[in-house]
Amino acid sequence: MEPAPLSSLQEEGGPDESSSSSAFSAAAVPPRPATHHSLQKYAPVDWSAYFDEERPVAIPDTEDVFNVYMAGSEGPVVFCLHGGGYSGLSFALAANQIKGKARVVAMDLRGHGKSSTSDDLDLSIETLTNDVIVVIRALYGDLPPAIILVGHSMGGSVAVHVAARRAIHNLHGLVVVDVVEGTAIASLIHMQKILLNRAQHFPSIEKAIEWSVKGGPLRNIDSARVSIPSTLKYDESKECYTYRTPLEKTEKYWKGWYEGLSDKFLSCPVQKILLLAGTDRLDRSLTIGQMQGKFQMIVVRHTGHAIQEDVPEEFASHILNFISRNKIGPNGVEIPGLIKKWQH
């Protein structure tokens, strides 16, 4: 696939200038000189503004090293899995809201962020699922704290597969963010075009952050400033920034992310929430499952696909309410009477 030309990054409301001048040239319309104010508005923010620790997790007997961000010191672990093309920093603002009452671990999946593996293009659902399981075991051994898996989009599918595998001891919750099998599979035929039509190259990180909220997937500048830099890499040959993850090269895995997802989600033996941005149409299995009370569905208004980035406070409140309602403590479900009994 040939990358889109530099002119693919246009100012908001600007005309198509691909035939006349680059959006970065002096003749670009509308002109937008790099003022101190604009650079400051879209300046990158370090992960440490929201997380407490960044840790490389090396997997024994492999070349794989997964990067995780950690926040908080008490309560159960909210283990977050981002969507395709995002990174663990997609959960930065939400982590800052959650960490006072629960621990947050956000992982850079294979081929994303700062994680490095022997095959970064192997984004098969089986490989991604195994990656998460081995990282959790590397972090916590055979006696992990209580864990709530949270997954957005592609990461939601990975979270479901991890939960369905029943390989994580002390798993007490599953939160799937804005992914429904039927809608996801139906959208796959358009995905290559969507990837091709997005801005492909950026002269600076600031321009990439600006594009992400003006013409890209995000609506929250504060989240974009911390999450977008980790989704980019510098291309020496073109002297510009481009995407860290070449999603267009992973098409053969896309269908596997979502096929059979609804039934697998319903089969997971833990408490479940489906968070949706807008009234996504549930398929038959999910509709019946919801009517039977097998999971809770929450529709979040006034947000884009990345709910955790666009409305992090509301997202965090749903996670904390889920933990509270299900009485999930640092080591599992807490029953007050039993706690008192064991304390004597």
mmCIF file of C-alpha atoms in Angstrom:
data_model
loop_
_atom_site.group_PDB
_atom_site.id
_atom_site.type_symbol
_atom_site.label_atom_id
_atom_site.label_comp_id
_atom_site.label_asym_id
_atom_site.label_seq_id
_atom_site.Cartn_x
_atom_site.Cartn_y
_atom_site.Cartn_z
ATOM 1 C CA MET A 1 0.000 0.000 0.000
ATOM 2 C CA GLU A 2 1.370 3.403 -0.969
ATOM 3 C CA PRO A 3 1.192 6.004 1.793
ATOM 4 C CA ALA A 4 -0.984 9.054 1.341
ATOM 5 C CA PRO A 5 0.862 12.207 0.275
ATOM 6 C CA LEU A 6 1.960 14.829 2.761
ATOM 7 C CA SER A 7 -0.982 16.929 1.682
ATOM 8 C CA SER A 8 -3.262 14.487 3.504
ATOM 9 C CA LEU A 9 -2.717 16.536 6.650
ATOM 10 C CA GLN A 10 -4.921 19.578 6.141
ATOM 11 C CA GLU A 11 -6.079 22.258 8.485
ATOM 12 C CA GLU A 12 -9.623 21.960 9.768
ATOM 13 C CA GLY A 13 -12.034 23.285 7.178
ATOM 14 C CA GLY A 14 -9.246 23.732 4.584
ATOM 15 C CA PRO A 15 -9.780 22.787 0.919
ATOM 16 C CA ASP A 16 -8.039 19.910 -0.834
ATOM 17 C CA GLU A 17 -4.637 21.274 -1.810
ATOM 18 C CA SER A 18 -3.011 18.113 -3.157
ATOM 19 C CA SER A 19 -2.903 19.438 -6.698
ATOM 20 C CA SER A 20 -1.564 22.896 -5.892
ATOM 21 C CA SER A 21 0.504 23.027 -2.724
ATOM 22 C CA SER A 22 1.362 21.056 0.362
ATOM 23 C CA ALA A 23 -0.540 21.743 3.567
ATOM 24 C CA PHE A 24 2.869 22.477 5.063
ATOM 25 C CA SER A 25 3.992 24.993 2.419
ATOM 26 C CA ALA A 26 3.904 28.756 2.758
ATOM 27 C CA ALA A 27 1.078 28.869 0.249
ATOM 28 C CA ALA A 28 -1.134 26.547 2.233
ATOM 29 C CA VAL A 29 -4.665 27.826 2.838
ATOM 30 C CA PRO A 30 -5.563 28.750 5.480
ATOM 31 C CA PRO A 31 -2.067 29.842 6.580
ATOM 32 C CA ARG A 32 -1.189 28.752 10.084
ATOM 33 C CA PRO A 33 2.279 29.765 11.270
ATOM 34 C CA ALA A 34 3.672 27.773 14.171
ATOM 35 C CA THR A 35 2.993 30.225 16.958
ATOM 36 C CA HIS A 36 4.118 29.680 20.517
ATOM 37 C CA HIS A 37 0.474 29.325 21.531
ATOM 38 C CA SER A 38 -0.310 26.614 18.981
ATOM 39 C CA LEU A 39 2.850 24.663 19.783
ATOM 40 C CA GLN A 40 2.020 24.831 23.479
ATOM 41 C CA LYS A 41 -1.604 23.825 22.934
ATOM 42 C CA TYR A 42 -0.598 20.616 21.135
ATOM 43 C CA ALA A 43 2.676 19.962 22.958
ATOM 44 C CA PRO A 44 3.306 16.350 24.021
ATOM 45 C CA VAL A 45 2.814 15.439 27.677
ATOM 46 C CA ASP A 46 4.916 12.735 29.346
ATOM 47 C CA TRP A 47 3.324 9.525 30.679
ATOM 48 C CA SER A 48 4.516 10.418 34.186
ATOM 49 C CA ALA A 49 1.857 13.139 34.411
ATOM 50 C CA TYR A 50 -0.749 10.383 34.835
ATOM 51 C CA PHE A 51 0.983 7.062 35.595
ATOM 52 C CA ASP A 52 3.344 6.291 38.473
ATOM 53 C CA GLU A 53 5.625 3.815 36.732
ATOM 54 C CA GLU A 54 6.675 2.543 33.333
ATOM 55 C CA ARG A 55 8.011 -1.020 33.360
ATOM 56 C CA PRO A 56 9.449 -3.310 30.655
ATOM 57 C CA VAL A 57 8.254 -6.898 31.102
ATOM 58 C CA ALA A 58 10.660 -9.377 29.517
ATOM 59 C CA ILE A 59 9.161 -12.761 28.670
ATOM 60 C CA PRO A 60 11.520 -15.636 29.549
ATOM 61 C CA ASP A 61 12.986 -17.686 26.672
ATOM 62 C CA THR A 62 11.787 -15.173 24.052
ATOM 63 C CA GLU A 63 12.913 -11.888 22.531
ATOM 64 C CA ASP A 64 9.646 -10.257 23.596
ATOM 65 C CA VAL A 65 9.611 -7.266 25.935
ATOM 66 C CA PHE A 66 6.247 -5.676 26.682
ATOM 67 C CA ASN A 67 5.923 -2.159 28.021
ATOM 68 C CA VAL A 68 3.379 -1.527 30.765
ATOM 69 C CA TYR A 69 2.293 1.624 32.570
ATOM 70 C CA MET A 70 1.229 1.346 36.198
ATOM 71 C CA ALA A 71 -0.669 3.615 38.580
ATOM 72 C CA GLY A 72 -2.032 3.284 42.087
ATOM 73 C CA SER A 73 -1.004 1.082 44.995
ATOM 74 C CA GLU A 74 -4.229 -0.238 46.486
ATOM 75 C CA GLY A 75 -7.319 -2.158 45.439
ATOM 76 C CA PRO A 76 -7.876 -4.608 42.578
ATOM 77 C CA VAL A 77 -5.948 -4.334 39.310
ATOM 78 C CA VAL A 78 -7.719 -2.764 36.338
ATOM 79 C CA PHE A 79 -5.742 -4.294 33.465
ATOM 80 C CA CYS A 80 -6.263 -2.232 30.303
ATOM 81 C CA LEU A 81 -5.864 -3.323 26.672
ATOM 82 C CA HIS A 82 -5.948 -0.674 23.944
ATOM 83 C CA GLY A 83 -7.343 -0.795 20.432
ATOM 84 C CA GLY A 84 -5.484 -1.314 17.167
ATOM 85 C CA GLY A 85 -3.138 1.589 16.450
ATOM 86 C CA TYR A 86 -3.461 3.042 19.957
ATOM 87 C CA SER A 87 -1.183 2.354 22.964
ATOM 88 C CA GLY A 88 -1.412 1.807 26.705
ATOM 89 C CA LEU A 89 -1.361 5.589 27.114
ATOM 90 C CA SER A 90 -4.867 5.609 25.656
ATOM 91 C CA PHE A 91 -5.925 5.013 29.273
ATOM 92 C CA ALA A 92 -3.702 7.694 30.845
ATOM 93 C CA LEU A 93 -6.354 10.222 31.849
ATOM 94 C CA ALA A 94 -8.722 7.523 33.067
ATOM 95 C CA ALA A 95 -5.925 5.893 35.078
ATOM 96 C CA ASN A 96 -5.355 9.170 36.863
ATOM 97 C CA GLN A 97 -9.019 9.134 37.931
ATOM 98 C CA ILE A 98 -9.027 5.469 38.958
ATOM 99 C CA LYS A 99 -5.703 5.118 40.779
ATOM 100 C CA GLY A 100 -6.939 6.533 44.079
ATOM 101 C CA LYS A 101 -9.228 3.516 44.551
ATOM 102 C CA ALA A 102 -7.719 0.795 42.356
ATOM 103 C CA ARG A 103 -4.484 -0.100 40.653
ATOM 104 C CA VAL A 104 -4.222 0.415 36.898
ATOM 105 C CA VAL A 105 -1.959 -1.471 34.505
ATOM 106 C CA ALA A 106 -2.052 -0.446 30.837
ATOM 107 C CA MET A 107 -0.093 -2.614 28.420
ATOM 108 C CA ASP A 108 1.371 -1.761 25.029
ATOM 109 C CA LEU A 109 0.221 -4.705 22.930
ATOM 110 C CA ARG A 110 2.480 -6.419 20.397
ATOM 111 C CA GLY A 111 3.455 -4.086 17.566
ATOM 112 C CA HIS A 112 2.324 -1.018 19.512
ATOM 113 C CA GLY A 113 3.889 1.648 21.691
ATOM 114 C CA LYS A 114 7.215 0.707 23.250
ATOM 115 C CA SER A 115 6.705 -3.058 23.219
ATOM 116 C CA SER A 116 9.169 -5.031 21.121
ATOM 117 C CA THR A 117 8.737 -8.615 19.908
ATOM 118 C CA SER A 118 10.259 -11.066 17.465
ATOM 119 C CA ASP A 119 7.269 -10.527 15.139
ATOM 120 C CA ASP A 120 5.497 -7.210 15.594
ATOM 121 C CA LEU A 121 3.164 -7.916 12.658
ATOM 122 C CA ASP A 122 1.673 -11.068 14.198
ATOM 123 C CA LEU A 123 -1.533 -9.553 15.518
ATOM 124 C CA SER A 124 -3.493 -12.794 15.425
ATOM 125 C CA ILE A 125 -6.018 -13.083 18.217
ATOM 126 C CA GLU A 126 -4.268 -16.214 19.501
ATOM 127 C CA THR A 127 -0.891 -14.450 19.760
ATOM 128 C CA LEU A 128 -2.334 -11.310 21.358
ATOM 129 C CA THR A 129 -4.242 -13.428 23.883
ATOM 130 C CA ASN A 130 -1.141 -15.405 24.802
ATOM 131 C CA ASP A 131 0.848 -12.174 25.167
ATOM 132 C CA VAL A 132 -1.557 -10.794 27.760
ATOM 133 C CA ILE A 133 -1.602 -14.036 29.736
ATOM 134 C CA VAL A 134 2.210 -14.286 29.901
ATOM 135 C CA VAL A 135 2.552 -10.616 30.878
ATOM 136 C CA ILE A 136 0.065 -11.019 33.740
ATOM 137 C CA ARG A 137 1.914 -14.135 34.908
ATOM 138 C CA ALA A 138 5.274 -12.334 34.638
ATOM 139 C CA LEU A 139 3.923 -9.486 36.765
ATOM 140 C CA TYR A 140 2.057 -11.485 39.418
ATOM 141 C CA GLY A 141 3.103 -15.141 39.225
ATOM 142 C CA ASP A 142 0.564 -17.798 40.175
ATOM 143 C CA LEU A 143 -1.140 -15.679 42.858
ATOM 144 C CA PRO A 144 -2.317 -12.486 41.161
ATOM 145 C CA PRO A 145 -4.446 -9.866 42.893
ATOM 146 C CA ALA A 146 -8.066 -9.488 41.833
ATOM 147 C CA ILE A 147 -8.077 -8.452 38.178
ATOM 148 C CA ILE A 148 -10.655 -6.643 36.065
ATOM 149 C CA LEU A 149 -9.881 -6.851 32.347
ATOM 150 C CA VAL A 150 -10.739 -3.740 30.327
ATOM 151 C CA GLY A 151 -10.396 -3.770 26.550
ATOM 152 C CA HIS A 152 -11.127 -1.137 23.909
ATOM 153 C CA SER A 153 -12.017 -2.132 20.326
ATOM 154 C CA MET A 154 -9.418 -4.732 19.231
ATOM 155 C CA GLY A 155 -8.271 -4.837 22.853
ATOM 156 C CA GLY A 156 -11.838 -5.639 23.842
ATOM 157 C CA SER A 157 -11.693 -8.745 21.715
ATOM 158 C CA VAL A 158 -8.371 -9.713 23.290
ATOM 159 C CA ALA A 159 -9.832 -9.188 26.774
ATOM 160 C CA VAL A 160 -12.779 -11.469 25.936
ATOM 161 C CA HIS A 161 -10.475 -14.199 24.623
ATOM 162 C CA VAL A 162 -8.246 -13.966 27.706
ATOM 163 C CA ALA A 163 -11.277 -14.228 30.000
ATOM 164 C CA ALA A 164 -12.789 -17.095 27.995
ATOM 165 C CA ARG A 165 -9.509 -19.006 28.176
ATOM 166 C CA ARG A 166 -9.917 -19.118 31.990
ATOM 167 C CA ALA A 167 -6.138 -18.988 32.329
ATOM 168 C CA ILE A 168 -6.013 -16.003 34.707
ATOM 169 C CA HIS A 169 -6.594 -16.880 38.348
ATOM 170 C CA ASN A 170 -8.547 -14.328 40.339
ATOM 171 C CA LEU A 171 -10.243 -12.685 37.341
ATOM 172 C CA HIS A 172 -13.336 -10.904 38.629
ATOM 173 C CA GLY A 173 -14.563 -8.615 35.867
ATOM 174 C CA LEU A 174 -14.633 -7.901 32.138
ATOM 175 C CA VAL A 175 -15.280 -4.493 30.588
ATOM 176 C CA VAL A 176 -15.537 -4.330 26.785
ATOM 177 C CA VAL A 177 -15.399 -0.870 25.249
ATOM 178 C CA ASP A 178 -17.184 -0.012 21.996
ATOM 179 C CA VAL A 179 -16.930 -3.226 20.031
ATOM 180 C CA VAL A 180 -19.829 -5.413 18.873
ATOM 181 C CA GLU A 181 -19.185 -8.422 16.645
ATOM 182 C CA GLY A 182 -21.729 -7.695 13.914
ATOM 183 C CA THR A 183 -20.865 -4.016 13.534
ATOM 184 C CA ALA A 184 -17.135 -4.690 13.650
ATOM 185 C CA ILE A 185 -17.186 -7.407 10.994
ATOM 186 C CA ALA A 186 -19.425 -5.330 8.735
ATOM 187 C CA SER A 187 -16.960 -2.428 8.938
ATOM 188 C CA LEU A 188 -13.916 -4.490 7.949
ATOM 189 C CA ILE A 189 -14.577 -4.120 4.213
ATOM 190 C CA HIS A 190 -14.089 -0.369 4.622
ATOM 191 C CA MET A 191 -11.053 -0.528 6.901
ATOM 192 C CA GLN A 192 -8.281 -0.383 4.286
ATOM 193 C CA LYS A 193 -9.888 2.697 2.734
ATOM 194 C CA ILE A 194 -10.216 4.325 6.158
ATOM 195 C CA LEU A 195 -6.563 3.628 6.919
ATOM 196 C CA LEU A 196 -5.461 4.934 3.515
ATOM 197 C CA ASN A 197 -7.510 8.119 3.776
ATOM 198 C CA ARG A 198 -6.189 9.190 7.173
ATOM 199 C CA ALA A 199 -3.245 11.565 7.363
ATOM 200 C CA GLN A 200 -0.100 9.493 6.885
ATOM 201 C CA HIS A 201 2.834 11.815 7.586
ATOM 202 C CA PHE A 202 3.396 14.632 10.058
ATOM 203 C CA PRO A 203 6.206 17.213 10.149
ATOM 204 C CA SER A 204 6.086 17.267 13.950
ATOM 205 C CA ILE A 205 4.478 15.485 16.884
ATOM 206 C CA GLU A 206 2.484 18.648 17.562
ATOM 207 C CA LYS A 207 0.936 18.453 14.079
ATOM 208 C CA ALA A 208 0.014 14.819 14.642
ATOM 209 C CA ILE A 209 -1.677 15.683 17.930
ATOM 210 C CA GLU A 210 -3.509 18.546 16.244
ATOM 211 C CA TRP A 211 -4.733 16.318 13.420
ATOM 212 C CA SER A 212 -5.884 13.610 15.838
ATOM 213 C CA VAL A 213 -8.458 15.941 17.401
ATOM 214 C CA LYS A 214 -9.351 17.968 14.282
ATOM 215 C CA GLY A 215 -9.666 15.217 11.704
ATOM 216 C CA GLY A 216 -8.676 12.052 13.503
ATOM 217 C CA PRO A 217 -10.197 9.675 16.055
ATOM 218 C CA LEU A 218 -9.994 11.741 19.257
ATOM 219 C CA ARG A 219 -12.004 14.593 20.778
ATOM 220 C CA ASN A 220 -9.964 15.337 23.886
ATOM 221 C CA ILE A 221 -6.795 17.401 23.419
ATOM 222 C CA ASP A 222 -5.483 16.546 26.889
ATOM 223 C CA SER A 223 -5.641 12.818 26.128
ATOM 224 C CA ALA A 224 -4.198 13.256 22.631
ATOM 225 C CA ARG A 225 -1.176 15.096 24.030
ATOM 226 C CA VAL A 226 -0.171 12.094 26.123
ATOM 227 C CA SER A 227 -1.377 9.204 23.928
ATOM 228 C CA ILE A 228 -0.602 10.211 20.338
ATOM 229 C CA PRO A 229 3.227 10.467 20.602
ATOM 230 C CA SER A 230 3.433 6.768 21.549
ATOM 231 C CA THR A 231 1.560 5.809 18.357
ATOM 232 C CA LEU A 232 4.188 7.448 16.110
ATOM 233 C CA LYS A 233 7.709 6.764 14.903
ATOM 234 C CA TYR A 234 10.171 9.004 13.068
ATOM 235 C CA ASP A 235 10.870 8.073 9.447
ATOM 236 C CA GLU A 236 14.454 9.118 8.716
ATOM 237 C CA SER A 237 14.109 8.682 4.959
ATOM 238 C CA LYS A 238 11.084 10.968 4.712
ATOM 239 C CA GLU A 239 12.131 13.218 7.608
ATOM 240 C CA CYS A 240 8.699 13.112 9.185
ATOM 241 C CA TYR A 241 6.607 11.182 11.676
ATOM 242 C CA THR A 242 4.400 8.273 10.663
ATOM 243 C CA TYR A 243 2.480 5.513 12.424
ATOM 244 C CA ARG A 244 4.280 3.077 14.711
ATOM 245 C CA THR A 245 1.831 0.290 13.827
ATOM 246 C CA PRO A 246 1.261 -0.525 10.111
ATOM 247 C CA LEU A 247 -2.292 -1.808 10.577
ATOM 248 C CA GLU A 248 -2.813 -2.095 6.822
ATOM 249 C CA LYS A 249 -0.306 -4.986 6.805
ATOM 250 C CA THR A 250 -2.278 -6.999 9.365
ATOM 251 C CA GLU A 251 -5.536 -7.402 7.433
ATOM 252 C CA LYS A 252 -5.416 -11.217 7.483
ATOM 253 C CA TYR A 253 -5.960 -11.126 11.252
ATOM 254 C CA TRP A 254 -8.852 -8.662 11.412
ATOM 255 C CA LYS A 255 -11.728 -11.106 10.979
ATOM 256 C CA GLY A 256 -10.292 -13.338 13.697
ATOM 257 C CA TRP A 257 -10.456 -10.480 16.184
ATOM 258 C CA TYR A 258 -14.245 -10.309 16.001
ATOM 259 C CA GLU A 259 -15.624 -13.605 14.667
ATOM 260 C CA GLY A 260 -17.630 -15.387 17.365
ATOM 261 C CA LEU A 261 -17.012 -12.551 19.813
ATOM 262 C CA SER A 262 -20.587 -12.216 21.088
ATOM 263 C CA ASP A 263 -20.980 -15.840 22.160
ATOM 264 C CA LYS A 264 -17.488 -15.878 23.658
ATOM 265 C CA PHE A 265 -18.257 -12.694 25.618
ATOM 266 C CA LEU A 266 -21.455 -14.197 27.008
ATOM 267 C CA SER A 267 -19.633 -17.400 27.982
ATOM 268 C CA CYS A 268 -17.056 -15.615 30.143
ATOM 269 C CA PRO A 269 -17.708 -16.668 33.774
ATOM 270 C CA VAL A 270 -17.263 -13.204 35.318
ATOM 271 C CA GLN A 271 -19.297 -10.024 35.781
ATOM 272 C CA LYS A 272 -19.430 -8.087 32.513
ATOM 273 C CA ILE A 273 -20.088 -4.593 31.149
ATOM 274 C CA LEU A 274 -20.382 -3.505 27.522
ATOM 275 C CA LEU A 275 -19.657 0.218 27.130
ATOM 276 C CA LEU A 276 -20.855 1.648 23.823
ATOM 277 C CA ALA A 277 -20.401 5.035 22.179
ATOM 278 C CA GLY A 278 -23.878 5.566 20.789
ATOM 279 C CA THR A 279 -26.635 3.064 20.187
ATOM 280 C CA ASP A 280 -24.713 0.309 18.466
ATOM 281 C CA ARG A 281 -27.032 -2.405 17.231
ATOM 282 C CA LEU A 282 -26.707 -5.571 19.281
ATOM 283 C CA ASP A 283 -26.798 -8.880 17.457
ATOM 284 C CA ARG A 284 -29.250 -11.609 18.435
ATOM 285 C CA SER A 285 -26.941 -13.308 20.947
ATOM 286 C CA LEU A 286 -26.172 -10.068 22.788
ATOM 287 C CA THR A 287 -29.806 -8.938 22.732
ATOM 288 C CA ILE A 288 -30.935 -12.200 24.343
ATOM 289 C CA GLY A 289 -28.005 -12.114 26.761
ATOM 290 C CA GLN A 290 -28.846 -8.604 27.881
ATOM 291 C CA MET A 291 -32.504 -9.521 28.392
ATOM 292 C CA GLN A 292 -31.370 -12.455 30.535
ATOM 293 C CA GLY A 293 -29.177 -10.153 32.628
ATOM 294 C CA LYS A 294 -25.915 -11.782 31.563
ATOM 295 C CA PHE A 295 -24.171 -8.416 31.225
ATOM 296 C CA GLN A 296 -24.765 -4.732 31.775
ATOM 297 C CA MET A 297 -24.812 -2.404 28.788
ATOM 298 C CA ILE A 298 -24.056 1.298 29.171
ATOM 299 C CA VAL A 299 -24.388 3.764 26.302
ATOM 300 C CA VAL A 300 -22.038 6.729 26.693
ATOM 301 C CA ARG A 301 -23.260 9.845 24.905
ATOM 302 C CA HIS A 302 -21.264 12.666 23.321
ATOM 303 C CA THR A 303 -18.127 10.651 22.681
ATOM 304 C CA GLY A 304 -16.241 9.102 19.809
ATOM 305 C CA HIS A 305 -14.963 5.544 19.494
ATOM 306 C CA ALA A 306 -12.237 6.011 22.135
ATOM 307 C CA ILE A 307 -14.528 6.505 25.134
ATOM 308 C CA GLN A 308 -11.666 6.236 27.629
ATOM 309 C CA GLU A 309 -9.865 9.140 25.931
ATOM 310 C CA ASP A 310 -12.782 11.402 25.048
ATOM 311 C CA VAL A 311 -14.594 11.281 28.403
ATOM 312 C CA PRO A 312 -12.064 9.838 30.871
ATOM 313 C CA GLU A 313 -13.893 10.997 33.995
ATOM 314 C CA GLU A 314 -17.133 9.297 32.968
ATOM 315 C CA PHE A 315 -15.241 6.202 31.845
ATOM 316 C CA ALA A 316 -13.405 6.017 35.169
ATOM 317 C CA SER A 317 -16.657 6.417 37.107
ATOM 318 C CA HIS A 318 -18.165 3.424 35.271
ATOM 319 C CA ILE A 319 -15.110 1.304 36.132
ATOM 320 C CA LEU A 320 -15.140 2.332 39.799
ATOM 321 C CA ASN A 321 -18.906 1.807 40.066
ATOM 322 C CA PHE A 322 -18.461 -1.667 38.589
ATOM 323 C CA ILE A 323 -15.789 -2.489 41.197
ATOM 324 C CA SER A 324 -17.906 -1.097 44.043
ATOM 325 C CA ARG A 325 -21.156 -2.724 42.964
ATOM 326 C CA ASN A 326 -19.521 -6.139 42.686
ATOM 327 C CA LYS A 327 -17.579 -5.625 45.953
ATOM 328 C CA ILE A 328 -14.243 -6.438 44.303
ATOM 329 C CA GLY A 329 -11.391 -5.898 46.750
ATOM 330 C CA PRO A 330 -7.629 -6.258 46.247
ATOM 331 C CA ASN A 331 -7.785 -10.051 46.523
ATOM 332 C CA GLY A 332 -11.276 -10.793 45.247
ATOM 333 C CA VAL A 333 -14.907 -10.339 46.189
ATOM 334 C CA GLU A 334 -15.203 -8.988 49.713
ATOM 335 C CA ILE A 335 -18.058 -10.191 51.903
ATOM 336 C CA PRO A 336 -18.081 -8.025 55.066
ATOM 337 C CA GLY A 337 -19.143 -10.817 57.420
ATOM 338 C CA LEU A 338 -16.428 -13.150 56.203
ATOM 339 C CA ILE A 339 -13.798 -10.426 56.350
ATOM 340 C CA LYS A 340 -14.589 -9.790 60.013
ATOM 341 C CA LYS A 341 -14.552 -13.492 60.740
ATOM 342 C CA TRP A 342 -11.110 -14.020 59.221
ATOM 343 C CA GLN A 343 -9.687 -10.940 60.909
ATOM 344 C CA HIS A 344 -10.314 -12.411 64.400
#
